[in-house]
PDB file of C-alpha atoms in Angstrom:
ATOM      1  CA  UNK A   1       0.334   0.371  -0.164  1.00 36.00           C
ATOM      2  CA  UNK A   2       1.317   3.455  -0.823  1.00 40.00           C
ATOM      3  CA  UNK A   3       1.812   5.330   1.763  1.00 41.00           C
ATOM      4  CA  UNK A   4       0.824   9.288   1.280  1.00 45.00           C
ATOM      5  CA  UNK A   5       3.718  11.525   0.956  1.00 47.00           C
ATOM      6  CA  UNK A   6       1.619  14.757   1.911  1.00 47.00           C
ATOM      7  CA  UNK A   7       0.116  13.341   5.718  1.00 43.00           C
ATOM      8  CA  UNK A   8       3.976  11.921   6.592  1.00 49.00           C
ATOM      9  CA  UNK A   9       5.720  15.071   6.672  1.00 60.00           C
ATOM     10  CA  UNK A  10       5.057  18.627   7.430  1.00 87.00           C
ATOM     11  CA  UNK A  11       8.233  19.656   5.545  1.00 95.00           C
ATOM     12  CA  UNK A  12       9.721  18.968   1.821  1.00 96.00           C
ATOM     13  CA  UNK A  13      12.070  15.956   2.549  1.00 96.00           C
ATOM     14  CA  UNK A  14      15.927  16.926   0.798  1.00 95.00           C
ATOM     15  CA  UNK A  15      15.593  13.474  -0.608  1.00 95.00           C
ATOM     16  CA  UNK A  16      13.165  13.306  -2.352  1.00 95.00           C
ATOM     17  CA  UNK A  17      14.380  17.000  -4.605  1.00 96.00           C
ATOM     18  CA  UNK A  18      16.058  16.913  -7.585  1.00 94.00           C
ATOM     19  CA  UNK A  19      18.930  18.340  -8.582  1.00 94.00           C
ATOM     20  CA  UNK A  20      20.724  20.895 -11.615  1.00 95.00           C
ATOM     21  CA  UNK A  21      24.056  22.286 -11.750  1.00 94.00           C
ATOM     22  CA  UNK A  22      22.006  25.219 -12.592  1.00 92.00           C
ATOM     23  CA  UNK A  23      19.446  25.229  -9.634  1.00 94.00           C
ATOM     24  CA  UNK A  24      19.623  26.759  -6.595  1.00 91.00           C
ATOM     25  CA  UNK A  25      20.308  23.941  -3.748  1.00 94.00           C
ATOM     26  CA  UNK A  26      18.145  24.705  -0.267  1.00 95.00           C
ATOM     27  CA  UNK A  27      20.757  25.745   1.536  1.00 92.00           C
ATOM     28  CA  UNK A  28      20.786  28.217   5.151  1.00 93.00           C
ATOM     29  CA  UNK A  29      17.425  30.854   4.119  1.00 94.00           C
ATOM     30  CA  UNK A  30      15.609  28.340   2.281  1.00 96.00           C
ATOM     31  CA  UNK A  31      15.343  26.681   5.959  1.00 96.00           C
ATOM     32  CA  UNK A  32      15.046  30.033   7.948  1.00 96.00           C
ATOM     33  CA  UNK A  33      11.623  30.832   5.153  1.00 98.00           C
ATOM     34  CA  UNK A  34      10.300  28.130   5.750  1.00 98.00           C
ATOM     35  CA  UNK A  35      10.977  27.126   9.307  1.00 97.00           C
ATOM     36  CA  UNK A  36       8.651  31.094   9.206  1.00 98.00           C
ATOM     37  CA  UNK A  37       6.083  29.824   7.638  1.00 98.00           C
ATOM     38  CA  UNK A  38       6.021  26.568  10.404  1.00 97.00           C
ATOM     39  CA  UNK A  39       6.547  29.846  13.004  1.00 97.00           C
ATOM     40  CA  UNK A  40       3.124  30.906  11.357  1.00 97.00           C
ATOM     41  CA  UNK A  41       1.755  27.787  10.057  1.00 95.00           C
ATOM     42  CA  UNK A  42      -1.762  28.759  12.994  1.00 95.00           C
ATOM     43  CA  UNK A  43      -2.023  31.803  12.030  1.00 96.00           C
ATOM     44  CA  UNK A  44      -1.397  30.800   7.986  1.00 96.00           C
ATOM     45  CA  UNK A  45      -4.269  27.947   8.765  1.00 94.00           C
ATOM     46  CA  UNK A  46      -6.618  30.737  10.335  1.00 94.00           C
ATOM     47  CA  UNK A  47      -6.362  32.936   7.582  1.00 95.00           C
ATOM     48  CA  UNK A  48      -7.492  30.113   5.317  1.00 94.00           C
ATOM     49  CA  UNK A  49      -5.367  31.218   2.102  1.00 96.00           C
ATOM     50  CA  UNK A  50      -7.269  30.179  -1.096  1.00 96.00           C
ATOM     51  CA  UNK A  51      -3.786  31.561  -3.769  1.00 97.00           C
ATOM     52  CA  UNK A  52      -0.541  31.065  -2.686  1.00 98.00           C
ATOM     53  CA  UNK A  53       2.218  32.384  -5.147  1.00 98.00           C
ATOM     54  CA  UNK A  54       6.345  31.398  -4.946  1.00 98.00           C
ATOM     55  CA  UNK A  55       8.209  33.859  -6.434  1.00 98.00           C
ATOM     56  CA  UNK A  56      11.512  32.304  -7.783  1.00 96.00           C
ATOM     57  CA  UNK A  57      10.836  29.404  -6.627  1.00 97.00           C
ATOM     58  CA  UNK A  58      14.388  27.277  -7.581  1.00 95.00           C
ATOM     59  CA  UNK A  59      14.299  23.763  -6.547  1.00 97.00           C
ATOM     60  CA  UNK A  60      10.609  24.055  -4.879  1.00 98.00           C
ATOM     61  CA  UNK A  61      11.265  23.032  -1.322  1.00 98.00           C
ATOM     62  CA  UNK A  62       9.649  26.102   0.136  1.00 98.00           C
ATOM     63  CA  UNK A  63       6.367  26.128  -1.854  1.00 98.00           C
ATOM     64  CA  UNK A  64       5.769  21.966  -1.306  1.00 98.00           C
ATOM     65  CA  UNK A  65       6.638  22.322   2.074  1.00 98.00           C
ATOM     66  CA  UNK A  66       4.190  25.660   2.110  1.00 97.00           C
ATOM     67  CA  UNK A  67       1.961  22.787   0.559  1.00 97.00           C
ATOM     68  CA  UNK A  68       2.629  19.967   3.028  1.00 96.00           C
ATOM     69  CA  UNK A  69       2.243  22.201   5.736  1.00 94.00           C
ATOM     70  CA  UNK A  70      -0.922  23.822   5.120  1.00 94.00           C
ATOM     71  CA  UNK A  71      -2.019  20.490   3.965  1.00 87.00           C
ATOM     72  CA  UNK A  72      -5.663  18.443   3.509  1.00 63.00           C
ATOM     73  CA  UNK A  73      -6.718  20.862   6.688  1.00 64.00           C
ATOM     74  CA  UNK A  74      -6.372  23.591   4.296  1.00 66.00           C
ATOM     75  CA  UNK A  75      -8.309  21.342   1.697  1.00 72.00           C
ATOM     76  CA  UNK A  76      -8.704  23.631  -1.793  1.00 87.00           C
ATOM     77  CA  UNK A  77      -5.467  25.860  -1.255  1.00 94.00           C
ATOM     78  CA  UNK A  78      -4.597  26.322  -5.124  1.00 96.00           C
ATOM     79  CA  UNK A  79      -0.657  26.950  -5.118  1.00 97.00           C
ATOM     80  CA  UNK A  80       1.471  29.058  -8.377  1.00 97.00           C
ATOM     81  CA  UNK A  81       5.283  28.894  -8.799  1.00 98.00           C
ATOM     82  CA  UNK A  82       7.635  31.075 -11.183  1.00 97.00           C
ATOM     83  CA  UNK A  83      10.601  30.943 -12.030  1.00 95.00           C
ATOM     84  CA  UNK A  84      12.609  32.446 -15.108  1.00 92.00           C
ATOM     85  CA  UNK A  85      14.831  29.908 -15.046  1.00 94.00           C
ATOM     86  CA  UNK A  86      13.971  26.207 -17.018  1.00 95.00           C
ATOM     87  CA  UNK A  87      15.396  24.234 -15.439  1.00 95.00           C
ATOM     88  CA  UNK A  88      14.310  25.435 -11.648  1.00 96.00           C
ATOM     89  CA  UNK A  89      10.916  24.853 -12.837  1.00 97.00           C
ATOM     90  CA  UNK A  90      11.549  20.972 -14.139  1.00 97.00           C
ATOM     91  CA  UNK A  91      13.550  20.280 -10.734  1.00 97.00           C
ATOM     92  CA  UNK A  92      10.544  22.017  -8.852  1.00 98.00           C
ATOM     93  CA  UNK A  93       7.931  19.641 -10.313  1.00 98.00           C
ATOM     94  CA  UNK A  94      10.015  16.893  -9.641  1.00 98.00           C
ATOM     95  CA  UNK A  95       9.653  17.865  -6.405  1.00 98.00           C
ATOM     96  CA  UNK A  96       6.259  18.615  -5.990  1.00 97.00           C
ATOM     97  CA  UNK A  97       5.046  15.229  -7.516  1.00 97.00           C
ATOM     98  CA  UNK A  98       7.775  13.521  -5.096  1.00 97.00           C
ATOM     99  CA  UNK A  99       5.450  14.825  -1.627  1.00 96.00           C
ATOM    100  CA  UNK A 100       1.756  14.727  -3.660  1.00 94.00           C
ATOM    101  CA  UNK A 101       1.290  18.197  -3.704  1.00 95.00           C
ATOM    102  CA  UNK A 102       1.000  20.185  -7.254  1.00 95.00           C
ATOM    103  CA  UNK A 103       1.544  23.944  -8.232  1.00 96.00           C
ATOM    104  CA  UNK A 104       1.176  25.174 -11.272  1.00 97.00           C
ATOM    105  CA  UNK A 105       4.391  26.213 -12.530  1.00 98.00           C
ATOM    106  CA  UNK A 106       5.092  28.816 -14.573  1.00 97.00           C
ATOM    107  CA  UNK A 107       8.998  29.790 -16.166  1.00 96.00           C
ATOM    108  CA  UNK A 108       8.593  33.995 -16.641  1.00 95.00           C
ATOM    109  CA  UNK A 109      10.234  36.572 -14.503  1.00 93.00           C
ATOM    110  CA  UNK A 110       9.098  37.453 -11.216  1.00 95.00           C
ATOM    111  CA  UNK A 111       4.964  37.265 -12.846  1.00 96.00           C
ATOM    112  CA  UNK A 112       5.432  38.543 -15.809  1.00 95.00           C
ATOM    113  CA  UNK A 113       2.002  37.702 -17.726  1.00 92.00           C
ATOM    114  CA  UNK A 114       0.557  36.866 -14.501  1.00 92.00           C
ATOM    115  CA  UNK A 115       0.532  40.053 -12.134  1.00 81.00           C
ATOM    116  CA  UNK A 116      -2.398  41.195 -13.980  1.00 85.00           C
ATOM    117  CA  UNK A 117      -4.690  38.316 -14.330  1.00 93.00           C
ATOM    118  CA  UNK A 118      -4.160  37.390 -11.085  1.00 96.00           C
ATOM    119  CA  UNK A 119      -3.672  41.082  -9.055  1.00 97.00           C
ATOM    120  CA  UNK A 120      -5.793  41.400  -6.002  1.00 97.00           C
ATOM    121  CA  UNK A 121      -5.940  37.746  -5.601  1.00 97.00           C
ATOM    122  CA  UNK A 122      -3.091  36.236  -3.747  1.00 98.00           C
ATOM    123  CA  UNK A 123      -3.325  35.728  -0.709  1.00 98.00           C
ATOM    124  CA  UNK A 124       0.255  34.402   0.436  1.00 98.00           C
ATOM    125  CA  UNK A 125       3.156  35.247  -1.786  1.00 98.00           C
ATOM    126  CA  UNK A 126       7.044  33.470  -0.135  1.00 98.00           C
ATOM    127  CA  UNK A 127       9.812  35.009  -1.667  1.00 98.00           C
ATOM    128  CA  UNK A 128      13.558  34.177  -1.018  1.00 97.00           C
ATOM    129  CA  UNK A 129      15.100  36.585  -3.458  1.00 96.00           C
ATOM    130  CA  UNK A 130      17.954  37.336  -4.872  1.00 94.00           C
ATOM    131  CA  UNK A 131      19.938  39.084  -2.387  1.00 89.00           C
ATOM    132  CA  UNK A 132      23.407  39.238  -2.138  1.00 88.00           C
ATOM    133  CA  UNK A 133      25.703  42.211  -3.825  1.00 85.00           C
ATOM    134  CA  UNK A 134      27.113  41.979  -6.683  1.00 84.00           C
ATOM    135  CA  UNK A 135      28.275  43.474  -9.824  1.00 83.00           C
ATOM    136  CA  UNK A 136      25.233  44.754 -11.404  1.00 80.00           C
ATOM    137  CA  UNK A 137      25.772  42.697 -14.961  1.00 73.00           C
ATOM    138  CA  UNK A 138      25.521  39.973 -12.731  1.00 81.00           C
ATOM    139  CA  UNK A 139      21.696  40.363 -12.296  1.00 81.00           C
ATOM    140  CA  UNK A 140      18.901  38.784 -14.148  1.00 74.00           C
ATOM    141  CA  UNK A 141      22.005  36.095 -15.845  1.00 73.00           C
ATOM    142  CA  UNK A 142      21.125  32.953 -17.509  1.00 75.00           C
ATOM    143  CA  UNK A 143      21.735  30.325 -15.183  1.00 77.00           C
ATOM    144  CA  UNK A 144      22.916  29.382 -11.677  1.00 84.00           C
ATOM    145  CA  UNK A 145      23.644  32.948 -11.029  1.00 79.00           C
ATOM    146  CA  UNK A 146      20.707  34.545 -11.482  1.00 82.00           C
ATOM    147  CA  UNK A 147      18.971  32.744  -8.377  1.00 86.00           C
ATOM    148  CA  UNK A 148      21.649  35.318  -5.782  1.00 78.00           C
ATOM    149  CA  UNK A 149      22.669  37.950  -7.462  1.00 77.00           C
ATOM    150  CA  UNK A 150      21.349  40.950  -6.209  1.00 83.00           C
ATOM    151  CA  UNK A 151      23.262  44.275  -7.730  1.00 84.00           C
ATOM    152  CA  UNK A 152      24.336  47.613  -5.450  1.00 90.00           C
ATOM    153  CA  UNK A 153      23.058  45.908  -2.026  1.00 90.00           C
ATOM    154  CA  UNK A 154      21.500  42.707  -3.208  1.00 88.00           C
ATOM    155  CA  UNK A 155      18.569  45.641  -4.768  1.00 93.00           C
ATOM    156  CA  UNK A 156      17.820  45.354  -7.340  1.00 93.00           C
ATOM    157  CA  UNK A 157      15.604  42.048  -7.973  1.00 94.00           C
ATOM    158  CA  UNK A 158      14.040  42.890  -4.762  1.00 96.00           C
ATOM    159  CA  UNK A 159      12.913  46.207  -5.113  1.00 96.00           C
ATOM    160  CA  UNK A 160      10.994  45.083  -8.458  1.00 95.00           C
ATOM    161  CA  UNK A 161       9.368  42.573  -6.816  1.00 96.00           C
ATOM    162  CA  UNK A 162       7.992  44.581  -4.212  1.00 98.00           C
ATOM    163  CA  UNK A 163       6.036  46.238  -6.367  1.00 97.00           C
ATOM    164  CA  UNK A 164       4.643  43.342  -8.398  1.00 97.00           C
ATOM    165  CA  UNK A 165       3.687  42.061  -5.084  1.00 97.00           C
ATOM    166  CA  UNK A 166       1.485  44.626  -4.370  1.00 97.00           C
ATOM    167  CA  UNK A 167      -0.363  44.441  -6.773  1.00 97.00           C
ATOM    168  CA  UNK A 168      -0.445  40.714  -7.120  1.00 98.00           C
ATOM    169  CA  UNK A 169      -2.092  40.837  -2.935  1.00 98.00           C
ATOM    170  CA  UNK A 170      -5.259  40.819  -1.703  1.00 97.00           C
ATOM    171  CA  UNK A 171      -7.037  42.691   0.608  1.00 96.00           C
ATOM    172  CA  UNK A 172      -5.287  40.596   3.058  1.00 96.00           C
ATOM    173  CA  UNK A 173      -2.721  39.174   2.248  1.00 98.00           C
ATOM    174  CA  UNK A 174       0.261  38.573   3.051  1.00 98.00           C
ATOM    175  CA  UNK A 175       3.942  38.417   1.891  1.00 98.00           C
ATOM    176  CA  UNK A 176       6.724  36.923   3.942  1.00 98.00           C
ATOM    177  CA  UNK A 177      10.568  37.320   2.133  1.00 98.00           C
ATOM    178  CA  UNK A 178      14.016  36.280   2.671  1.00 97.00           C
ATOM    179  CA  UNK A 179      16.462  39.902   3.379  1.00 97.00           C
ATOM    180  CA  UNK A 180      20.024  40.068   3.935  1.00 94.00           C
ATOM    181  CA  UNK A 181      21.418  42.407   6.659  1.00 94.00           C
ATOM    182  CA  UNK A 182      22.964  44.344   3.304  1.00 94.00           C
ATOM    183  CA  UNK A 183      20.319  44.710   2.171  1.00 95.00           C
ATOM    184  CA  UNK A 184      19.308  47.572   4.292  1.00 95.00           C
ATOM    185  CA  UNK A 185      15.797  45.824   5.628  1.00 96.00           C
ATOM    186  CA  UNK A 186      14.590  48.710   7.677  1.00 96.00           C
ATOM    187  CA  UNK A 187      14.257  50.970   4.647  1.00 97.00           C
ATOM    188  CA  UNK A 188      11.797  48.062   3.284  1.00 97.00           C
ATOM    189  CA  UNK A 189       9.941  48.334   5.877  1.00 97.00           C
ATOM    190  CA  UNK A 190      10.093  51.309   5.966  1.00 97.00           C
ATOM    191  CA  UNK A 191       9.589  51.607   2.277  1.00 96.00           C
ATOM    192  CA  UNK A 192       6.482  49.188   2.477  1.00 97.00           C
ATOM    193  CA  UNK A 193       4.781  51.055   5.639  1.00 97.00           C
ATOM    194  CA  UNK A 194       4.349  53.813   3.548  1.00 96.00           C
ATOM    195  CA  UNK A 195       2.396  51.491   0.660  1.00 96.00           C
ATOM    196  CA  UNK A 196      -0.191  50.337   3.726  1.00 97.00           C
ATOM    197  CA  UNK A 197       1.779  47.265   5.158  1.00 98.00           C
ATOM    198  CA  UNK A 198       2.743  46.952   8.570  1.00 98.00           C
ATOM    199  CA  UNK A 199       5.520  44.242   8.312  1.00 98.00           C
ATOM    200  CA  UNK A 200       7.312  42.688  11.814  1.00 97.00           C
ATOM    201  CA  UNK A 201      10.521  40.097  11.979  1.00 97.00           C
ATOM    202  CA  UNK A 202       9.194  36.025  12.332  1.00 97.00           C
ATOM    203  CA  UNK A 203      13.234  34.388  11.757  1.00 97.00           C
ATOM    204  CA  UNK A 204      16.563  36.046  12.031  1.00 95.00           C
ATOM    205  CA  UNK A 205      19.407  33.982  11.659  1.00 93.00           C
ATOM    206  CA  UNK A 206      22.992  34.325  11.319  1.00 89.00           C
ATOM    207  CA  UNK A 207      25.889  32.721  10.224  1.00 78.00           C
ATOM    208  CA  UNK A 208      29.666  32.964   9.667  1.00 77.00           C
ATOM    209  CA  UNK A 209      28.558  35.263   6.263  1.00 76.00           C
ATOM    210  CA  UNK A 210      25.241  36.846   6.503  1.00 81.00           C
ATOM    211  CA  UNK A 211      22.853  38.203   8.885  1.00 92.00           C
ATOM    212  CA  UNK A 212      19.317  36.657   7.627  1.00 95.00           C
ATOM    213  CA  UNK A 213      16.125  38.269   7.970  1.00 96.00           C
ATOM    214  CA  UNK A 214      12.711  36.249   7.240  1.00 98.00           C
ATOM    215  CA  UNK A 215       9.955  39.244   7.647  1.00 98.00           C
ATOM    216  CA  UNK A 216       6.111  39.453   6.813  1.00 98.00           C
ATOM    217  CA  UNK A 217       4.149  42.426   5.117  1.00 98.00           C
ATOM    218  CA  UNK A 218       0.765  42.928   5.651  1.00 98.00           C
ATOM    219  CA  UNK A 219      -1.938  45.715   5.193  1.00 95.00           C
ATOM    220  CA  UNK A 220      -3.150  47.636   7.909  1.00 88.00           C
ATOM    221  CA  UNK A 221      -6.901  48.848   7.351  1.00 73.00           C
ATOM    222  CA  UNK A 222      -6.144  53.314   8.654  1.00 47.00           C
ATOM    223  CA  UNK A 223      -6.968  53.210  12.069  1.00 40.00           C
ATOM    224  CA  UNK A 224      -3.874  50.135  12.782  1.00 53.00           C
ATOM    225  CA  UNK A 225      -1.858  52.453  10.725  1.00 47.00           C
ATOM    226  CA  UNK A 226      -2.123  56.153  12.587  1.00 44.00           C
ATOM    227  CA  UNK A 227      -2.115  54.164  16.117  1.00 46.00           C
ATOM    228  CA  UNK A 228       1.127  52.772  14.820  1.00 47.00           C
ATOM    229  CA  UNK A 229       2.671  56.346  13.159  1.00 45.00           C
ATOM    230  CA  UNK A 230       1.313  57.704  16.718  1.00 39.00           C
ATOM    231  CA  UNK A 231       3.543  55.030  19.272  1.00 40.00           C
ATOM    232  CA  UNK A 232       6.329  55.689  16.378  1.00 43.00           C
ATOM    233  CA  UNK A 233       6.900  59.026  17.190  1.00 41.00           C
ATOM    234  CA  UNK A 234       7.444  58.167  20.763  1.00 39.00           C
ATOM    235  CA  UNK A 235       9.217  55.280  20.993  1.00 35.00           C
ATOM    236  CA  UNK A 236      11.854  53.718  18.467  1.00 39.00           C
ATOM    237  CA  UNK A 237      10.564  51.487  16.458  1.00 44.00           C
ATOM    238  CA  UNK A 238      10.945  47.853  16.238  1.00 42.00           C
ATOM    239  CA  UNK A 239      12.764  48.496  13.380  1.00 46.00           C
ATOM    240  CA  UNK A 240      15.916  48.901  15.531  1.00 46.00           C
ATOM    241  CA  UNK A 241      16.279  44.602  15.539  1.00 49.00           C
ATOM    242  CA  UNK A 242      18.126  44.886  12.783  1.00 44.00           C
ATOM    243  CA  UNK A 243      22.081  44.557  13.500  1.00 43.00           C
ATOM    244  CA  UNK A 244      23.777  47.339  11.969  1.00 34.00           C
ATOM    245  CA  UNK A 245      26.799  45.646  10.182  1.00 35.00           C
ATOM    246  CA  UNK A 246      26.358  44.242   6.694  1.00 33.00           C
ATOM    247  CA  UNK A 247      27.346  41.096   6.224  1.00 28.00           C
ATOM    248  CA  UNK A 248      28.722  39.309   1.965  1.00 29.00           C
ATOM    249  CA  UNK A 249      29.022  36.629   0.408  1.00 33.00           C
ATOM    250  CA  UNK A 250      31.144  35.585  -2.256  1.00 34.00           C
ATOM    251  CA  UNK A 251      29.719  34.832  -5.414  1.00 35.00           C
ATOM    252  CA  UNK A 252      29.283  31.111  -4.444  1.00 38.00           C
ATOM    253  CA  UNK A 253      26.312  30.789  -3.697  1.00 42.00           C
ATOM    254  CA  UNK A 254      23.707  32.717  -1.600  1.00 52.00           C
ATOM    255  CA  UNK A 255      22.197  30.859   2.114  1.00 37.00           C
ATOM    256  CA  UNK A 256      18.635  28.872   1.173  1.00 43.00           C
TER     257      UNK A 256
END
């Protein structure tokens, strides 16, 4: 008798993932993002998302884990995954199939061709973006380098992703995103706050090479925003939690 993997695991199993030399394998940042989703799982189940999307699915570890952790308790959820790398699309498809879950996987840049059709409809977006500071010419190049090359301050691709996500998210949609200290995450949060988003750190993790933050963003209502501004004007913001040091990585990979 075949055992259902969907009911057996809360996260994707590394041994079941396919490999390709041009596809970024799960590492510290991938694990941090999945740990953040697990930490917030009770809220996700209560949220009852109908449409979920991963932008930049890579190995498929994150979108597969999200589908598994929501599982049967949120039956009827539809998943999308995008990646500019066609090899990543194939590896993600294999990962999903190996775990008995399904997503629509699209080869595209961020969400090109989808963001108009799905505008205001996505309830959960997860992103482990290319965040490593690199020369600008490495951004968006072919192959595995595109998975980590973030340009100046590692922000080039992040700053392209955020407006697309803002367009995709439903009124009560949530975004979970990995950032590096060098990306100036406090500035990212301030920028998103100007668009009406509250934010908090779900997971903060440091390695020998970098300091990672997984940040959750959600839209505040007007009353909450005004209250938050009043509090912030008289006290130090939580944004001061971010360390001031910047951690740089070489071009051999990212942490995630």
